[in-house]
mmCIF file of C-alpha atoms in Angstrom:
data_model
loop_
_atom_site.group_PDB
_atom_site.id
_atom_site.type_symbol
_atom_site.label_atom_id
_atom_site.label_comp_id
_atom_site.label_asym_id
_atom_site.label_seq_id
_atom_site.Cartn_x
_atom_site.Cartn_y
_atom_site.Cartn_z
ATOM 1 C CA MET W 15 27.363 27.820 -1.732
ATOM 2 C CA ASN W 16 24.580 29.148 0.903
ATOM 3 C CA ASP W 17 23.391 27.503 3.848
ATOM 4 C CA ALA W 18 19.909 26.965 1.895
ATOM 5 C CA GLU W 19 21.896 25.656 -1.252
ATOM 6 C CA THR W 20 23.735 23.408 1.607
ATOM 7 C CA ARG W 21 20.311 22.041 3.259
ATOM 8 C CA SER W 22 19.175 21.475 -0.194
ATOM 9 C CA GLU W 23 21.757 19.419 -1.571
ATOM 10 C CA ALA W 24 22.392 17.615 1.938
ATOM 11 C CA LEU W 25 18.398 16.724 2.007
ATOM 12 C CA PRO W 26 16.874 15.709 -1.778
ATOM 13 C CA ARG W 27 13.522 16.453 -2.202
ATOM 14 C CA VAL W 28 11.309 14.666 -4.730
ATOM 15 C CA ARG W 29 7.458 15.328 -5.856
ATOM 16 C CA VAL W 30 5.443 13.326 -8.503
ATOM 17 C CA VAL W 31 1.813 14.290 -9.824
ATOM 18 C CA ARG W 32 -0.106 11.324 -11.226
ATOM 19 C CA THR W 33 -3.036 12.448 -13.063
ATOM 20 C CA THR W 34 -5.642 10.752 -15.108
ATOM 21 C CA ARG W 35 -9.162 11.250 -15.714
ATOM 22 C CA GLU W 36 -10.011 9.008 -12.384
ATOM 23 C CA SER W 37 -7.793 10.456 -9.742
ATOM 24 C CA ARG W 38 -4.975 13.045 -9.209
ATOM 25 C CA VAL W 39 -2.320 11.414 -6.498
ATOM 26 C CA VAL W 40 0.668 13.598 -5.234
ATOM 27 C CA VAL W 41 3.455 11.934 -3.778
ATOM 28 C CA GLY W 42 6.072 13.831 -1.889
ATOM 29 C CA LEU W 43 9.511 12.520 -0.808
ATOM 30 C CA ALA W 44 12.515 13.505 1.685
ATOM 31 C CA VAL W 45 15.641 12.332 3.119
ATOM 32 C CA ARG W 46 14.634 13.580 6.747
ATOM 33 C CA GLY W 47 13.659 12.107 10.020
ATOM 34 C CA ALA W 48 10.173 10.788 10.781
ATOM 35 C CA THR W 49 8.096 13.079 12.407
ATOM 36 C CA PRO W 50 5.300 12.714 15.091
ATOM 37 C CA ASP W 51 2.841 14.625 12.861
ATOM 38 C CA VAL W 52 3.345 12.582 9.836
ATOM 39 C CA LYS W 53 -0.297 11.299 9.721
ATOM 40 C CA PHE W 54 -1.384 15.254 9.166
ATOM 41 C CA ALA W 55 0.477 14.574 5.377
ATOM 42 C CA LEU W 56 -0.987 11.900 4.332
ATOM 43 C CA ARG W 57 -4.795 12.214 2.900
ATOM 44 C CA THR W 58 -6.078 9.371 1.233
ATOM 45 C CA PRO W 59 -10.032 8.417 1.377
ATOM 46 C CA HIS W 60 -9.406 5.104 3.276
ATOM 47 C CA PRO W 61 -7.728 5.597 7.122
ATOM 48 C CA PHE W 62 -6.572 1.610 7.364
ATOM 49 C CA PHE W 63 -4.289 2.687 3.887
ATOM 50 C CA SER W 64 -3.304 5.811 5.462
ATOM 51 C CA HIS W 65 -2.443 4.168 8.455
ATOM 52 C CA MET W 66 -0.268 1.697 6.894
ATOM 53 C CA LEU W 67 1.404 4.447 4.951
ATOM 54 C CA GLU W 68 2.290 6.396 8.274
ATOM 55 C CA GLN W 69 4.098 2.993 9.382
ATOM 56 C CA VAL W 70 6.286 3.304 6.214
ATOM 57 C CA ALA W 71 6.801 7.418 7.006
ATOM 58 C CA TRP W 72 7.850 6.087 10.627
ATOM 59 C CA ARG W 73 10.187 3.406 9.856
ATOM 60 C CA SER W 74 11.903 4.601 6.732
ATOM 61 C CA GLY W 75 12.864 7.796 8.386
ATOM 62 C CA LEU W 76 11.729 9.462 5.057
ATOM 63 C CA GLY W 77 9.515 12.316 4.980
ATOM 64 C CA ILE W 78 6.416 11.427 2.834
ATOM 65 C CA GLU W 79 3.734 12.974 1.475
ATOM 66 C CA VAL W 80 0.490 11.965 0.042
ATOM 67 C CA ASP W 81 -2.478 13.494 -1.306
ATOM 68 C CA VAL W 82 -5.054 11.895 -3.351
ATOM 69 C CA GLU W 83 -8.243 13.177 -5.187
ATOM 70 C CA LEU W 84 -10.699 11.438 -7.349
ATOM 71 C CA THR W 85 -12.522 12.377 -10.259
ATOM 72 C CA HIS W 86 -15.933 10.622 -9.723
ATOM 73 C CA PHE W 87 -15.458 6.926 -7.703
ATOM 74 C CA PRO W 88 -13.627 6.170 -4.556
ATOM 75 C CA LEU W 89 -12.659 2.931 -5.380
ATOM 76 C CA ARG W 90 -10.186 1.465 -3.159
ATOM 77 C CA HIS W 91 -8.249 -0.307 -5.688
ATOM 78 C CA LEU W 92 -7.814 2.757 -8.075
ATOM 79 C CA VAL W 93 -6.779 4.711 -4.673
ATOM 80 C CA THR W 94 -4.114 2.024 -3.630
ATOM 81 C CA GLU W 95 -2.646 1.289 -6.890
ATOM 82 C CA ASP W 96 -2.239 4.890 -8.154
ATOM 83 C CA VAL W 97 -0.323 6.048 -4.659
ATOM 84 C CA GLY W 98 1.638 2.654 -5.011
ATOM 85 C CA THR W 99 2.815 3.651 -8.750
ATOM 86 C CA ALA W 100 3.522 7.160 -7.908
ATOM 87 C CA PHE W 101 5.083 6.471 -4.752
ATOM 88 C CA GLY W 102 7.348 3.729 -6.369
ATOM 89 C CA ARG W 103 8.197 6.645 -9.042
ATOM 90 C CA ALA W 104 9.103 8.946 -6.240
ATOM 91 C CA ALA W 105 11.687 6.537 -4.602
ATOM 92 C CA ALA W 106 12.931 5.586 -7.675
ATOM 93 C CA ARG W 107 13.692 9.573 -8.343
ATOM 94 C CA LEU W 108 15.201 9.983 -5.143
ATOM 95 C CA HIS W 109 17.412 6.926 -5.510
ATOM 96 C CA ASP W 110 18.967 8.053 -8.763
ATOM 97 C CA ARG W 111 19.496 11.728 -7.329
ATOM 98 C CA LEU W 112 21.406 9.830 -3.999
ATOM 99 C CA ALA W 113 23.122 7.870 -6.562
ATOM 100 C CA GLU W 114 25.254 10.311 -7.344
ATOM 101 C CA ARG W 115 27.008 10.774 -4.058
ATOM 102 C CA GLY W 116 26.498 7.233 -3.181
ATOM 103 C CA VAL W 117 23.561 5.236 -2.110
ATOM 104 C CA ARG W 118 23.135 1.652 -0.448
ATOM 105 C CA GLY W 119 20.464 0.753 -3.163
ATOM 106 C CA PHE W 120 19.111 -2.296 -1.402
ATOM 107 C CA ALA W 121 18.476 -3.941 2.096
ATOM 108 C CA TYR W 122 16.147 -6.117 3.854
ATOM 109 C CA ALA W 123 14.222 -5.773 7.358
ATOM 110 C CA TYR W 124 12.199 -7.732 9.942
ATOM 111 C CA ALA W 125 9.550 -6.438 11.835
ATOM 112 C CA ALA W 126 7.484 -7.204 14.354
ATOM 113 C CA LEU W 127 4.225 -6.043 16.027
ATOM 114 C CA ASP W 128 2.862 -8.480 18.496
ATOM 115 C CA GLU W 129 2.360 -12.285 17.177
ATOM 116 C CA ALA W 130 2.986 -10.733 13.372
ATOM 117 C CA LEU W 131 6.434 -11.263 12.248
ATOM 118 C CA ALA W 132 7.468 -9.816 8.589
ATOM 119 C CA ARG W 133 10.584 -9.916 6.260
ATOM 120 C CA ALA W 134 10.978 -7.249 3.129
ATOM 121 C CA VAL W 135 13.523 -7.307 0.732
ATOM 122 C CA LEU W 136 13.858 -4.902 -1.599
ATOM 123 C CA ALA W 137 16.819 -4.158 -4.526
ATOM 124 C CA PHE W 138 16.495 -0.919 -7.164
ATOM 125 C CA GLU W 139 17.959 -2.751 -9.995
ATOM 126 C CA GLY W 140 15.531 -1.317 -12.661
ATOM 127 C CA ARG W 141 13.524 -5.055 -12.199
ATOM 128 C CA ALA W 142 10.046 -4.726 -11.460
ATOM 129 C CA TYR W 143 8.974 -7.890 -9.414
ATOM 130 C CA LEU W 144 7.036 -8.614 -6.373
ATOM 131 C CA HIS W 145 6.523 -11.637 -4.067
ATOM 132 C CA LEU W 146 4.140 -11.593 -1.647
ATOM 133 C CA ASP W 147 1.427 -14.747 -0.952
ATOM 134 C CA VAL W 148 -1.465 -14.348 0.405
ATOM 135 C CA ASP W 149 -2.831 -17.205 1.517
ATOM 136 C CA GLU W 150 -5.853 -18.124 3.954
ATOM 137 C CA ARG W 151 -3.949 -16.347 7.255
ATOM 138 C CA PHE W 152 -4.879 -13.227 5.281
ATOM 139 C CA PRO W 153 -8.516 -11.856 5.896
ATOM 140 C CA GLU W 154 -10.539 -10.678 3.006
ATOM 141 C CA GLU W 155 -10.726 -7.273 4.728
ATOM 142 C CA THR W 156 -9.535 -5.527 7.038
ATOM 143 C CA GLU W 157 -10.570 -1.976 8.670
ATOM 144 C CA GLY W 158 -12.459 -1.328 5.184
ATOM 145 C CA VAL W 159 -9.817 -2.206 2.629
ATOM 146 C CA SER W 160 -9.347 -5.483 1.184
ATOM 147 C CA SER W 161 -5.905 -7.526 1.365
ATOM 148 C CA GLU W 162 -6.032 -7.520 -2.557
ATOM 149 C CA ASP W 163 -6.693 -3.377 -2.711
ATOM 150 C CA LEU W 164 -3.353 -3.464 -0.428
ATOM 151 C CA VAL W 165 -1.408 -6.016 -2.599
ATOM 152 C CA ALA W 166 -2.073 -3.569 -5.378
ATOM 153 C CA PHE W 167 -0.090 -0.781 -3.324
ATOM 154 C CA PHE W 168 3.156 -2.792 -3.577
ATOM 155 C CA GLU W 169 2.275 -3.777 -7.583
ATOM 156 C CA GLY W 170 2.068 -0.227 -8.075
ATOM 157 C CA PHE W 171 5.106 0.385 -6.057
ATOM 158 C CA VAL W 172 7.188 -2.237 -8.056
ATOM 159 C CA GLN W 173 5.969 -0.839 -11.335
ATOM 160 C CA GLY W 174 6.930 2.551 -10.415
ATOM 161 C CA ALA W 175 10.202 2.098 -9.081
ATOM 162 C CA GLY W 176 11.587 -0.838 -10.863
ATOM 163 C CA ALA W 177 12.355 -2.394 -8.057
ATOM 164 C CA THR W 178 12.470 -6.198 -7.021
ATOM 165 C CA LEU W 179 10.134 -6.558 -3.661
ATOM 166 C CA HIS W 180 9.830 -9.423 -1.632
ATOM 167 C CA LEU W 181 7.330 -9.851 1.137
ATOM 168 C CA ASP W 182 7.245 -12.606 3.565
ATOM 169 C CA LEU W 183 4.628 -13.065 6.420
ATOM 170 C CA LEU W 184 6.849 -15.187 8.722
ATOM 171 C CA ARG W 185 4.594 -15.574 11.728
ATOM 172 C CA VAL W 186 1.008 -14.416 12.904
ATOM 173 C CA ARG W 187 -2.113 -15.397 14.407
ATOM 174 C CA PRO W 188 -4.282 -15.934 11.290
ATOM 175 C CA ARG W 189 -6.935 -13.633 9.757
ATOM 176 C CA HIS W 190 -5.568 -10.887 12.404
ATOM 177 C CA GLY W 191 -5.355 -8.220 9.647
ATOM 178 C CA HIS W 192 -4.017 -5.441 11.251
ATOM 179 C CA HIS W 193 -1.357 -7.182 12.925
ATOM 180 C CA LEU W 194 -0.577 -8.806 9.634
ATOM 181 C CA TRP W 195 -0.653 -6.390 7.416
ATOM 182 C CA GLU W 196 0.838 -3.488 9.856
ATOM 183 C CA ALA W 197 3.841 -6.024 10.560
ATOM 184 C CA LEU W 198 4.271 -6.132 6.597
ATOM 185 C CA PHE W 199 4.575 -2.126 6.203
ATOM 186 C CA ARG W 200 6.557 -1.682 9.113
ATOM 187 C CA ALA W 201 9.031 -4.036 6.906
ATOM 188 C CA PHE W 202 8.667 -2.432 4.131
ATOM 189 C CA GLY W 203 9.199 0.675 5.422
ATOM 190 C CA MET W 204 12.285 -0.531 7.033
ATOM 191 C CA ALA W 205 14.066 -1.395 4.019
ATOM 192 C CA LEU W 206 12.776 1.195 1.936
ATOM 193 C CA GLY W 207 14.672 3.458 4.562
ATOM 194 C CA ASP W 208 17.888 1.241 4.465
ATOM 195 C CA ALA W 209 18.002 1.135 0.589
ATOM 196 C CA LEU W 210 17.912 5.060 0.430
ATOM 197 C CA SER W 211 20.033 5.596 2.905
ATOM 198 C CA PRO W 212 23.393 7.492 2.290
ATOM 199 C CA SER W 213 26.565 5.178 1.191
ATOM 200 C CA PRO W 214 29.317 7.421 0.076
ATOM 201 C CA GLU W 215 31.536 4.557 -0.503
ATOM 202 C CA ARG W 216 29.236 3.357 -3.119
ATOM 203 C CA ARG W 217 29.250 6.428 -5.125
ATOM 204 C CA GLY W 218 28.949 5.477 -8.884
ATOM 205 C CA LEU W 219 27.922 1.951 -7.749
ATOM 206 C CA SER W 220 24.567 0.755 -8.588
ATOM 207 C CA ALA W 221 22.662 -2.077 -6.909
ATOM 208 C CA GLY W 222 23.358 -4.691 -9.407
ATOM 209 C CA VAL W 223 27.314 -5.729 -10.705
ATOM 210 C CA ALA W 224 25.721 -5.464 -14.489
ATOM 211 C CA GLY W 225 25.345 -1.371 -13.486
ATOM 212 C CA LYS W 226 22.476 0.927 -14.637
ATOM 213 C CA ALA W 227 20.987 -0.362 -18.177
ATOM 214 C CA GLU W 228 21.114 2.078 -20.747
ATOM 215 C CA TYR W 229 18.887 2.191 -23.938
ATOM 216 C CA ASP W 230 19.393 3.790 -27.429
ATOM 217 C CA VAL W 231 15.803 3.622 -29.309
ATOM 218 C CA ALA W 232 15.541 5.924 -32.375
ATOM 219 C CA ASP W 233 12.583 5.636 -35.292
ATOM 220 C CA GLU W 234 14.080 4.023 -38.496
#
């Protein structure tokens, strides 16, 4: 095996392209350290959403690339949900590639930004579920993106990844949207990076004791 093959084996990369009549979303994920120029690889129409993805890249240690092209309407919900779904698919594929050599598959993390404290618990078990209780502490909109649209990213992620994700806002100054959401995205990034961290002793093992579900489907 030459040096290039060794590097490729050591650092898996995946790329997902999601195309509809409304949009084309490209998400790339790689196992490598975060870099200061990560923001230049995140191209969405909404700066605050791109900034939140930057937090995920920075805290997870993953190489993340996102590119969004819209056919007609720059709807925020469409962008965040579609990116979330493609991002989840990419994360699931990266998880499966890493599992061949052993991957943790589950993790939890706490993150803070000044007064905001958040917790994320994540598991890749083929079960899509999101808990995120948006209450009166959340503003309707932050930096031009609604809380509903940011929730849609996480809804898309769990659907695409087949993952379980619990996000809890533990402490915050009410309706301080920037700090609130950044703490949540930081915690998510940290949990994602930990869940996708190599774990050779878990080679052949899944996040859940039941193992990976297999289905035989046939027309009769």
